[in-house]
Coordinates of C-alpha atoms and ligand atoms in Angstrom, one line a residue:
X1 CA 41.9 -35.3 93.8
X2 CA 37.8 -36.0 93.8
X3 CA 37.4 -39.4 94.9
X4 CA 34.6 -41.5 95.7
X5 CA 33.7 -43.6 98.9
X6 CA 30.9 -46.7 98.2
X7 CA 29.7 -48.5 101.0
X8 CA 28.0 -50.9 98.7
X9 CA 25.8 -53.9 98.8
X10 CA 22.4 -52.2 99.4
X11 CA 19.8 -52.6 96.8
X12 CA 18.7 -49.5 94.7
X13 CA 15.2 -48.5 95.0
X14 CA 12.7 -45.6 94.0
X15 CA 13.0 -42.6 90.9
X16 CA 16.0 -41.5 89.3
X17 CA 15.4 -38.7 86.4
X18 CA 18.0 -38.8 83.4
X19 CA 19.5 -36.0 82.4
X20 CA 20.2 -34.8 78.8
X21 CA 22.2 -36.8 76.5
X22 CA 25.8 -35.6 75.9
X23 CA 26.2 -37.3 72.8
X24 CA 23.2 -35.3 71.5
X25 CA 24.6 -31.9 73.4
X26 CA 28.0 -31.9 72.1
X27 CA 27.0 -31.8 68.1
X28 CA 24.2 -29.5 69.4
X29 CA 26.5 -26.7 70.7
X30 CA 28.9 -27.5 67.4
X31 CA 25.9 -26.5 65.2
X32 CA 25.1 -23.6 67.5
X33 CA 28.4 -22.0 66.0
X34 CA 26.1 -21.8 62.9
X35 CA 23.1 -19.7 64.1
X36 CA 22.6 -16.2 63.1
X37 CA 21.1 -14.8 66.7
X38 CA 20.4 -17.0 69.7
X39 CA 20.5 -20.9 70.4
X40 CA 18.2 -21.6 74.0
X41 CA 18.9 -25.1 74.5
X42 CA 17.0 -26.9 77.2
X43 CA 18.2 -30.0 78.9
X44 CA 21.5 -29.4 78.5
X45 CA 23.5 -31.5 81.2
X46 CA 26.1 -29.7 83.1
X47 CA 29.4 -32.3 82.1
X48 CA 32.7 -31.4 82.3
X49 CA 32.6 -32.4 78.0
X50 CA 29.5 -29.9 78.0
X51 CA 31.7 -27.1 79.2
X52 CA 34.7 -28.1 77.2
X53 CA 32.5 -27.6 74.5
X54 CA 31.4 -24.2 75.7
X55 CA 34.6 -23.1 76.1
X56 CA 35.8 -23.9 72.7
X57 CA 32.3 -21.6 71.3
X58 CA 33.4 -18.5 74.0
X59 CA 37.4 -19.0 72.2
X60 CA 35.4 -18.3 68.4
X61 CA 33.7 -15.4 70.1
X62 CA 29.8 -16.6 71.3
X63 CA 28.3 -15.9 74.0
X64 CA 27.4 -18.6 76.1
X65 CA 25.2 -18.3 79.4
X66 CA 23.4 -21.1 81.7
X67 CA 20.5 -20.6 84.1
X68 CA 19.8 -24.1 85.4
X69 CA 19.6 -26.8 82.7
X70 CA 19.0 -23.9 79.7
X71 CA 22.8 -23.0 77.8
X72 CA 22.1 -19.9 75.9
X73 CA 24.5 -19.7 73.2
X74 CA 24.6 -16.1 71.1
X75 CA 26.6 -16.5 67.9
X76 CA 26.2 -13.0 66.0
X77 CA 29.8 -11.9 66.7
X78 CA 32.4 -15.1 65.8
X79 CA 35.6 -13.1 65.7
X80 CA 37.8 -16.5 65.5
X81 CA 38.4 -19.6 63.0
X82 CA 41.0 -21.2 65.4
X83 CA 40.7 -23.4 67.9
X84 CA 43.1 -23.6 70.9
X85 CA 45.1 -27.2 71.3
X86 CA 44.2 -27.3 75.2
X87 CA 40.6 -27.1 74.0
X88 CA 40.7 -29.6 71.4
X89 CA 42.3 -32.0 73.8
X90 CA 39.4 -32.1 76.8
X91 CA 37.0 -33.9 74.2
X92 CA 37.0 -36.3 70.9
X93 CA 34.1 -34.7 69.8
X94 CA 35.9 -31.1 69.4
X95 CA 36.1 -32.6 65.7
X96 CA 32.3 -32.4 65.2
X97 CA 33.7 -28.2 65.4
X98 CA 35.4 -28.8 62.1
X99 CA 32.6 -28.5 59.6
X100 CA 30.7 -25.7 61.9
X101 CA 33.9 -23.9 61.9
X102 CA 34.8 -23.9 58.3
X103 CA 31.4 -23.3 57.3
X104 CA 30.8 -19.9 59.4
X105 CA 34.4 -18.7 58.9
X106 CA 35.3 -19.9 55.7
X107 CA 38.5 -21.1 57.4
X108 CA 39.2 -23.4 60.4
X109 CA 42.5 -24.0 62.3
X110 CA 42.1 -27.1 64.8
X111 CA 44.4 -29.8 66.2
X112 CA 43.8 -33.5 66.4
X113 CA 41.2 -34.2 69.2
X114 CA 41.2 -35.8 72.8
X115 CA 39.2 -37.8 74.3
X116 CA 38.4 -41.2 75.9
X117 CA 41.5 -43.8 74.8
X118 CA 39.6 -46.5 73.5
X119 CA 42.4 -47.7 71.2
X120 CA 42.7 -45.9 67.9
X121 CA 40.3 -43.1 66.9
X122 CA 40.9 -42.0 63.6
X123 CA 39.2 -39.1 62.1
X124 CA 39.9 -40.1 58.6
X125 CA 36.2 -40.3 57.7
X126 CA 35.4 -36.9 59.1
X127 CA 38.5 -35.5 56.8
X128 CA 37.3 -37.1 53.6
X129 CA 33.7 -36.5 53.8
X130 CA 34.2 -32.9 54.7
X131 CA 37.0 -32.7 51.5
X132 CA 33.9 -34.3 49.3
X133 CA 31.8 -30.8 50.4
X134 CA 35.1 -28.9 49.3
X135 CA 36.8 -28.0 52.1
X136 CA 40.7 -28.2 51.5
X137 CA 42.2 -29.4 54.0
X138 CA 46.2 -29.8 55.2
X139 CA 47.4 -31.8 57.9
X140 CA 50.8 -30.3 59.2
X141 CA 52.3 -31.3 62.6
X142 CA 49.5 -32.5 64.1
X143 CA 47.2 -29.3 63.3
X144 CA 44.5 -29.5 60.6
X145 CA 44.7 -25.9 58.0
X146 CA 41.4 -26.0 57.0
X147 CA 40.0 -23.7 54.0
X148 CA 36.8 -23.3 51.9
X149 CA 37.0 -19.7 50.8
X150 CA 34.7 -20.9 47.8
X151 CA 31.8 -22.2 50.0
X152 CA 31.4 -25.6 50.7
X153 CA 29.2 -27.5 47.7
X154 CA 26.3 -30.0 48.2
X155 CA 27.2 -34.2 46.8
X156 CA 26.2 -37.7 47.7
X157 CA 28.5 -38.8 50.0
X158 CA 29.1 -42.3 51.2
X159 CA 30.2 -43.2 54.7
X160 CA 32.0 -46.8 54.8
X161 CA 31.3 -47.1 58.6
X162 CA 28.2 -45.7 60.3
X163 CA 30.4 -43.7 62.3
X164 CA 27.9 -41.2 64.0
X165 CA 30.9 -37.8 64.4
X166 CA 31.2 -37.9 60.6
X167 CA 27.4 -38.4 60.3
X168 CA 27.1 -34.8 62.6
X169 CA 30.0 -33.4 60.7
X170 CA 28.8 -33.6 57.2
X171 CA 25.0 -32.9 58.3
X172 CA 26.2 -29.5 60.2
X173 CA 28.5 -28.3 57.4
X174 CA 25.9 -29.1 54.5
X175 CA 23.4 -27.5 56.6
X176 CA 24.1 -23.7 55.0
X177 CA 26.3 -25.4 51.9
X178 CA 25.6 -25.2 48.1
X179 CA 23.1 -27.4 46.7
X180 CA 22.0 -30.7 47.9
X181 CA 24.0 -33.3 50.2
X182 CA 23.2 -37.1 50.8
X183 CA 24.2 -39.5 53.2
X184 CA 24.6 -42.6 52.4
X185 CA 25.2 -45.2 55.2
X186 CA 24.7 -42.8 57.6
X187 CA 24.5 -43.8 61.8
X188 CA 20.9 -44.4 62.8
X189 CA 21.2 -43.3 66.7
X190 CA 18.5 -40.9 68.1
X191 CA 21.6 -38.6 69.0
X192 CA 21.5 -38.1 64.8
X193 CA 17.7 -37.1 64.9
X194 CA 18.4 -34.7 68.0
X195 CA 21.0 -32.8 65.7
X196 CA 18.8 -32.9 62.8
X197 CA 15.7 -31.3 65.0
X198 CA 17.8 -28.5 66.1
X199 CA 18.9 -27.9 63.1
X200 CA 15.4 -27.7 61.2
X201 CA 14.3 -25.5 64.2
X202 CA 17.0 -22.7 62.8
X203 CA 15.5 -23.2 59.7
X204 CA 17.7 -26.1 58.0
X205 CA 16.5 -28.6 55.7
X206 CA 17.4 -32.2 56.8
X207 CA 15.4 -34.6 55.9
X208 CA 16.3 -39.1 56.6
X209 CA 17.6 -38.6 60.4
X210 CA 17.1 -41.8 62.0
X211 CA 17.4 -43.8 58.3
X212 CA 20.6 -44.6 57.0
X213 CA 20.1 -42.1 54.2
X214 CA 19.4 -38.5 55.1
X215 CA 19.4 -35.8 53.1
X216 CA 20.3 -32.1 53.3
X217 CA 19.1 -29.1 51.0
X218 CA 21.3 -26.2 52.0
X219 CA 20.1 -22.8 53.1
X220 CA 21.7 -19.4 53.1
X221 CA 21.3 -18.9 56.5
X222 CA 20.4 -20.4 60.0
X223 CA 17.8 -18.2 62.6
X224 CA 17.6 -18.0 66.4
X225 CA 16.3 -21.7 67.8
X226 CA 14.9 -23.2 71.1
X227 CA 15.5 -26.6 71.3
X228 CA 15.2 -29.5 74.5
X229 CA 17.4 -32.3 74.4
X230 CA 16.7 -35.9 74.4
X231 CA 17.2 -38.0 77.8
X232 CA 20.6 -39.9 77.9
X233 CA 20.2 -43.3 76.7
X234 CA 23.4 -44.2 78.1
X235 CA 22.3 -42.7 81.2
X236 CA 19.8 -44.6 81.7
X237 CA 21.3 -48.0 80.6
X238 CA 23.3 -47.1 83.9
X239 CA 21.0 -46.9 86.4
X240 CA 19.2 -50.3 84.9
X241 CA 22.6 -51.9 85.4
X242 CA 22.7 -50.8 89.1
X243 CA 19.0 -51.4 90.1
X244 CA 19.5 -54.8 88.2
X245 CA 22.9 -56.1 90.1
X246 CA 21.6 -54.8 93.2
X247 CA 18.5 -56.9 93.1
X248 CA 16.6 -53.1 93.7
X249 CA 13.2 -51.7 92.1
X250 CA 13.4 -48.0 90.4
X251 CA 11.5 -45.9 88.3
X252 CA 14.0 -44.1 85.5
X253 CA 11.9 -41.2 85.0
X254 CA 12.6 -39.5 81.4
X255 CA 14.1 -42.5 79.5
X256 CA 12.4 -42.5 76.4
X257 CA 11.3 -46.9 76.2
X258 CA 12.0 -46.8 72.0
X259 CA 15.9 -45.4 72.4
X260 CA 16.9 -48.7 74.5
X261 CA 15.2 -51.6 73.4
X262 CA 18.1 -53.3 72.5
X263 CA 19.6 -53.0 75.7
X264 CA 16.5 -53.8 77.9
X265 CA 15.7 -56.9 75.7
X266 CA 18.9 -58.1 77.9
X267 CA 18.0 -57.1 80.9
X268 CA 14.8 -59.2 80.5
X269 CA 17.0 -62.1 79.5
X270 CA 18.4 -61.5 82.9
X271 CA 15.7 -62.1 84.4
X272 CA 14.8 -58.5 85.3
X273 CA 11.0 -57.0 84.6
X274 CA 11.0 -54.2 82.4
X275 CA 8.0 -52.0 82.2
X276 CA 7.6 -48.8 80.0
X277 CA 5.4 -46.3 81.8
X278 CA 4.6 -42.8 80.8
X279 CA 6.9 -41.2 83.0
X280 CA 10.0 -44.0 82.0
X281 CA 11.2 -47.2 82.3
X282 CA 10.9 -49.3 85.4
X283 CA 13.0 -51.6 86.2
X284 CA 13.0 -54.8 88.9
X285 CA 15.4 -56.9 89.8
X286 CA 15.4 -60.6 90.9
X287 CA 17.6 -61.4 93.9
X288 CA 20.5 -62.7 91.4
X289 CA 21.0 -62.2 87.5
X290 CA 20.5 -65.0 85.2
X291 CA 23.8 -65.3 82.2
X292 CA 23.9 -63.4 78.9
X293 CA 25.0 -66.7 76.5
X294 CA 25.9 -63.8 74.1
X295 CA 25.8 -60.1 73.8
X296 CA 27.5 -58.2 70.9
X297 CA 27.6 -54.3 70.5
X298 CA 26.4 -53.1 67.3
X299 CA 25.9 -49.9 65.9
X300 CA 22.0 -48.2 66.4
X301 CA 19.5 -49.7 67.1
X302 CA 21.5 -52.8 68.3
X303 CA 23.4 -52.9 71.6
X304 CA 25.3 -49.7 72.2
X305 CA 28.6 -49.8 73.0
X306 CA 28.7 -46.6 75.5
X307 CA 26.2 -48.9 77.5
X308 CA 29.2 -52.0 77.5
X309 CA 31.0 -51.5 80.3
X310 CA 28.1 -51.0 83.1
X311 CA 26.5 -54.1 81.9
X312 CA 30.0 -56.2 81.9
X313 CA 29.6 -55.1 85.9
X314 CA 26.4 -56.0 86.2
X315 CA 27.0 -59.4 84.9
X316 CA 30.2 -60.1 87.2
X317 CA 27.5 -61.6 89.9
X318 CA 25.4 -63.2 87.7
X319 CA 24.0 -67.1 87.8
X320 CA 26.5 -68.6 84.7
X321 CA 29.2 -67.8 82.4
X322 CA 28.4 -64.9 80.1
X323 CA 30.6 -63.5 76.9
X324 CA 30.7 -60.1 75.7
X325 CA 31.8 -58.8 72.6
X326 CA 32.8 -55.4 71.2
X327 CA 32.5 -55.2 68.0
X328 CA 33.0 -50.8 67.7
X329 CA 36.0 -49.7 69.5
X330 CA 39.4 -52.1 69.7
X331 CA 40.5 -51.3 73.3
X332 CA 37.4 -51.1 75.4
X333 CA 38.1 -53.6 78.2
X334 CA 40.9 -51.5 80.1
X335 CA 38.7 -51.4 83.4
X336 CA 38.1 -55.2 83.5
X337 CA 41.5 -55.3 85.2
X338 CA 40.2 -52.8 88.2
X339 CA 36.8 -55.0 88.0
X340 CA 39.2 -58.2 89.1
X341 CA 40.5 -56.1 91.9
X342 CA 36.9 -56.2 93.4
X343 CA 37.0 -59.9 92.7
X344 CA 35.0 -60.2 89.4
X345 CA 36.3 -63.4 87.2
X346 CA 36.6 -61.9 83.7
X347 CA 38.9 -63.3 80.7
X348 CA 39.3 -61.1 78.0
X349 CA 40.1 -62.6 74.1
X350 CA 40.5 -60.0 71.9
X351 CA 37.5 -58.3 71.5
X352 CA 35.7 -60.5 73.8
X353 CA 35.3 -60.8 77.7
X354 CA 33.9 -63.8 79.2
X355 CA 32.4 -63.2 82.5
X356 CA 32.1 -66.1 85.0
X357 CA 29.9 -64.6 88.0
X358 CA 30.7 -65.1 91.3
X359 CA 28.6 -65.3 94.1
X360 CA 29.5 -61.7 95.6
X361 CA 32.0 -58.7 94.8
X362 CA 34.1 -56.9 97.5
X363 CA 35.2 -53.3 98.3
X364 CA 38.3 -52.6 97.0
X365 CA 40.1 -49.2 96.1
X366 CA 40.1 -48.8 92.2
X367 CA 40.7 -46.4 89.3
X368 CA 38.1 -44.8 86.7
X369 CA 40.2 -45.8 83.4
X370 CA 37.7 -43.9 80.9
X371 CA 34.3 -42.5 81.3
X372 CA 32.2 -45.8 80.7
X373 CA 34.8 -48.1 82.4
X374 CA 35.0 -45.6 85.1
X375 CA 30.7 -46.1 84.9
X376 CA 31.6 -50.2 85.2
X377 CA 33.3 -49.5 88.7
X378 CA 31.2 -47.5 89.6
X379 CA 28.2 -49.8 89.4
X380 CA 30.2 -53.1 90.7
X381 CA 31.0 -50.6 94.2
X382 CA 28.0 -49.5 95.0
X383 CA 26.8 -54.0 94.5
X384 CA 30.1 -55.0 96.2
X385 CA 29.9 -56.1 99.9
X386 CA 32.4 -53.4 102.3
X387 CA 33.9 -50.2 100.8
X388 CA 34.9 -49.2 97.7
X389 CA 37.1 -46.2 96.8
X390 CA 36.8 -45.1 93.4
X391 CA 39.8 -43.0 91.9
X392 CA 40.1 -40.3 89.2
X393 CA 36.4 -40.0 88.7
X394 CA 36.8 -36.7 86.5
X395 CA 36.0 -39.2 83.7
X396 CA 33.3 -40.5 85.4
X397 CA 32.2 -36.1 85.2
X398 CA 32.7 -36.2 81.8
X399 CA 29.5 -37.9 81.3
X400 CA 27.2 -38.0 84.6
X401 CA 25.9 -35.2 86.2
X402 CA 25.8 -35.0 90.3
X403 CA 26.2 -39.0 90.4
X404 CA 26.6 -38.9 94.1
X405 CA 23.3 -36.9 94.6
X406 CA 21.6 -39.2 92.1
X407 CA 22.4 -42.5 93.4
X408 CA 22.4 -41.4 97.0
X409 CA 18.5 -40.6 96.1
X410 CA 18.3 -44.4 95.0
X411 CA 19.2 -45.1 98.6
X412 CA 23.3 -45.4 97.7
X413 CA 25.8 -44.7 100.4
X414 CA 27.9 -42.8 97.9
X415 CA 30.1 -39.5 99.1
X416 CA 32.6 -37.7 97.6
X417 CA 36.1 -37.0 99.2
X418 CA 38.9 -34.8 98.3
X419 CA 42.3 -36.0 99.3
Ligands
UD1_501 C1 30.2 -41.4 69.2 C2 29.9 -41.2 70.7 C3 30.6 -42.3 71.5 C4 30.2 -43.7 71.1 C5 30.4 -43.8 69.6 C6 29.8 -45.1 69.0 C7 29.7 -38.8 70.8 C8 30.2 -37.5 71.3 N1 30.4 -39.9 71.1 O1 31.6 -41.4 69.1 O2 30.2 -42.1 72.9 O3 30.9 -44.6 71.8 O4 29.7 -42.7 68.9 O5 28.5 -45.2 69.3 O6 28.6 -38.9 70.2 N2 35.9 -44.3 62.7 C9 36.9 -44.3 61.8 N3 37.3 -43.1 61.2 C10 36.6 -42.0 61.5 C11 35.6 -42.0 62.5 C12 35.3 -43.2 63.1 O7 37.5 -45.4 61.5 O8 37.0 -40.9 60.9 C13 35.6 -45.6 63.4 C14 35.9 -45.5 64.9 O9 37.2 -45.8 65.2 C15 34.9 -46.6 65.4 C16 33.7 -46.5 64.5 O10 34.2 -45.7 63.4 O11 35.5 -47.9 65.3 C17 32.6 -45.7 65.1 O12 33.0 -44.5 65.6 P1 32.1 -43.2 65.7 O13 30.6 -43.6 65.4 O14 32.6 -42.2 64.7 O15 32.2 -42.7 67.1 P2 32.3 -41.2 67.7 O16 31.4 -40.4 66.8 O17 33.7 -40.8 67.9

């Protein structure tokens, strides 16, 4: 088992590059399934999600190939409408395959999907949305029968949450539908306006990404596409929570300033100096955090929940009391438990932690929980005084790419054992 050994405490200077979003990869290489001829996407992180996801386009049939950060995906020969249950498992977002599925095949077989546990995920919007287009659909022992034999038909759909999968769903399976489909409600994030890029590059018409009301005139067909993808976000609201609680001074080359301003309005509360160059964002620490009074996640463009966790470490050291509050998933705050063990001071209420800092955190050995909690531990190690071993960090690989390489760069002393 991969584990990893932090000798923390040292502050984090000098350039970091982000990598590709995965939230904006994962619908990308759904929609792929689509494409008449070649996808080149650029960018494209190497996660353990991202190949999840490749595997589940190879088990339809496509082609996949990767030469450094470029996935080639060739999708002229889909010879399958089923996807395997040991697939489906490895990510939540093997959903987002339903409506590319069913719209290249006709028919789509699928079980319910994996994923981080964040307390219940339902998939009921995805379901009814995708039923509105006319897709027939039967839930039988945990496996979805899926059929639209007839086509699936442009309507005006309204979403009751923002939820950003059902958002992707609808917008990839209206993309070659009948007639004309709106969103109404639809999530806001930039991962929406990625999708919606790619997909007008193969010759799509979706017009609204980034509004809460986009619309999409179907086409017959979708044509060979080259595509980059945006920088992680989430990424980079990482490496600003572990320059910031290590009092360090980086550059986050590639962050894109306009995707995180909700999350670096708090940073500046924290007393950290946030600058937006042309490369990135810089970020500089003072020698210890001021209190957040209040932070509460919110759907785009307010602060993102993915980004929760690593700032809930950050602000275990901080000058004050802070509270937190998650107002998207119900059962986020599994890792606080492992964050006491390196001597943070957190109450949780519900949907709310309150942090109390403390003057300084200590090594401990501790267990990734979920991908962004894992994130949390990771960032209060590498500020904790002594050593740190962080346990079943293949969630941690679901979302960062090389994270020992890139924080060893920002002067870490990181390394990776295998016991
Ligand atoms: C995506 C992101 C995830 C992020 C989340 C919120 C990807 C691959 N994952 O997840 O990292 O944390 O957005 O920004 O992009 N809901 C329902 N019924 C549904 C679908 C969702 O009730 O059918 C609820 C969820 O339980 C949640 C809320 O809607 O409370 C938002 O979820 P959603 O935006 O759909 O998250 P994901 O797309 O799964």
């Amino acid at each position: 088992m991969e584990r990893f050994l932090i000798e923390g405490g040292t502050a984090l200077n000098g350039k970091v590059k982000v990598h590709g979003a995965k939230n904006a990869a994962l619908p990308i290489l759904s929609a792929a399934l689509l494409i008449d001829g070649e996808s080149v996407i650029h960018n494209c992180p190497d996660l353990s999600d991202v190949r999840a996801s490749v595997h589940i386009l190879e088990s339809l049939g496509c082609q996949c190939h990767r030469e450094g950060d470029t996935l080639t995906v060739k999708s002229d020969a889909i010879c399958s409408s089923q996807i395997p249950d040991d697939l489906m498992q490895k990510t939540r977002s093997s959903i987002i395959f339903l409506g590319a599925v069913a719209a290249r095949c006709g028919t789509a077989v699928l079980s319910s999907p994996g994923g981080c546990d964040l307390g219940p995920r339902p998939i009921d919007l995805h379901l009814s949305s995708l039923r509105q287009l006319g897709l027939c659909i039967k839930e039988e022992h945990g496996s979805l029968y899926c059929n639209s034999e007839k086509g699936l038909f442009g309507t005006s759909i309204y979403i009751p949450i923002p939820s950003v999968g059902t958002t992707e769903n609808i917008m990839i399976a209206a993309a070659t539908a009948k007639g004309t489909t709106r969103i109404c409600n639809a999530a806001r994030e930039p991962e929406i306006v990625d999708l919606a890029n790619f997909l007008n590059g193969a010759g799509a018409n979706v017009q609204g990404a980034g509004s809460c009301d986009i619309v999409i005139e179907g086409v017959s067909s979708l044509h060979s596409v080259e595509h980059s993808i945006i920088p992680d976000r989430i990424l980079t609201a990482t490496y600003m929570s572990t320059v910031a609680v290590t009092g360090g001074d980086a550059l986050i080359e590639g962050a894109i300033p306009e995707h995180l301003k909700a999350v670096s309005a708090e940073f500046i509360k924290m007393g950290c100096q946030i600058s937006t160059k042309n490369e990135g964002i810089r970020i500089a620490a003072p020698k210890r955090l001021s209190r957040l009074k209040s932070v509460k996640t919110q759907y785009y463009p307010g602060f993102p929940t993915d980004a929760g966790p690593t700032l809930i470490a950050a602000l275990c050291t901080a000058d004050g009391t802070s509270t937190f509050t998650e107002n998207i998933f119900e059962n986020r705050f599994k890792f606080v438990d492992e964050l006491r063990r390196l001597g943070a001071d957190i109450k949780t209420e519900g949907r709310t932690a309150i942090i109390d800092g403390v003057k300084a955190l200590s090594g401990a050995q501790v267990k990734c929980t979920d991908l962004r909690g894992g994130a949390a531990l990771l960032v209060a190690g590498l500020a904790a005084n002594g050593v740190t071993t962080l346990c079943d960090v293949h969630h941690i690989n679901r979302g960062y790419e090389n994270p020992v390489e890139n924080f060893k760069n920002l002067g870490a002393n990181i390394k990776r054992t295998d016991v």
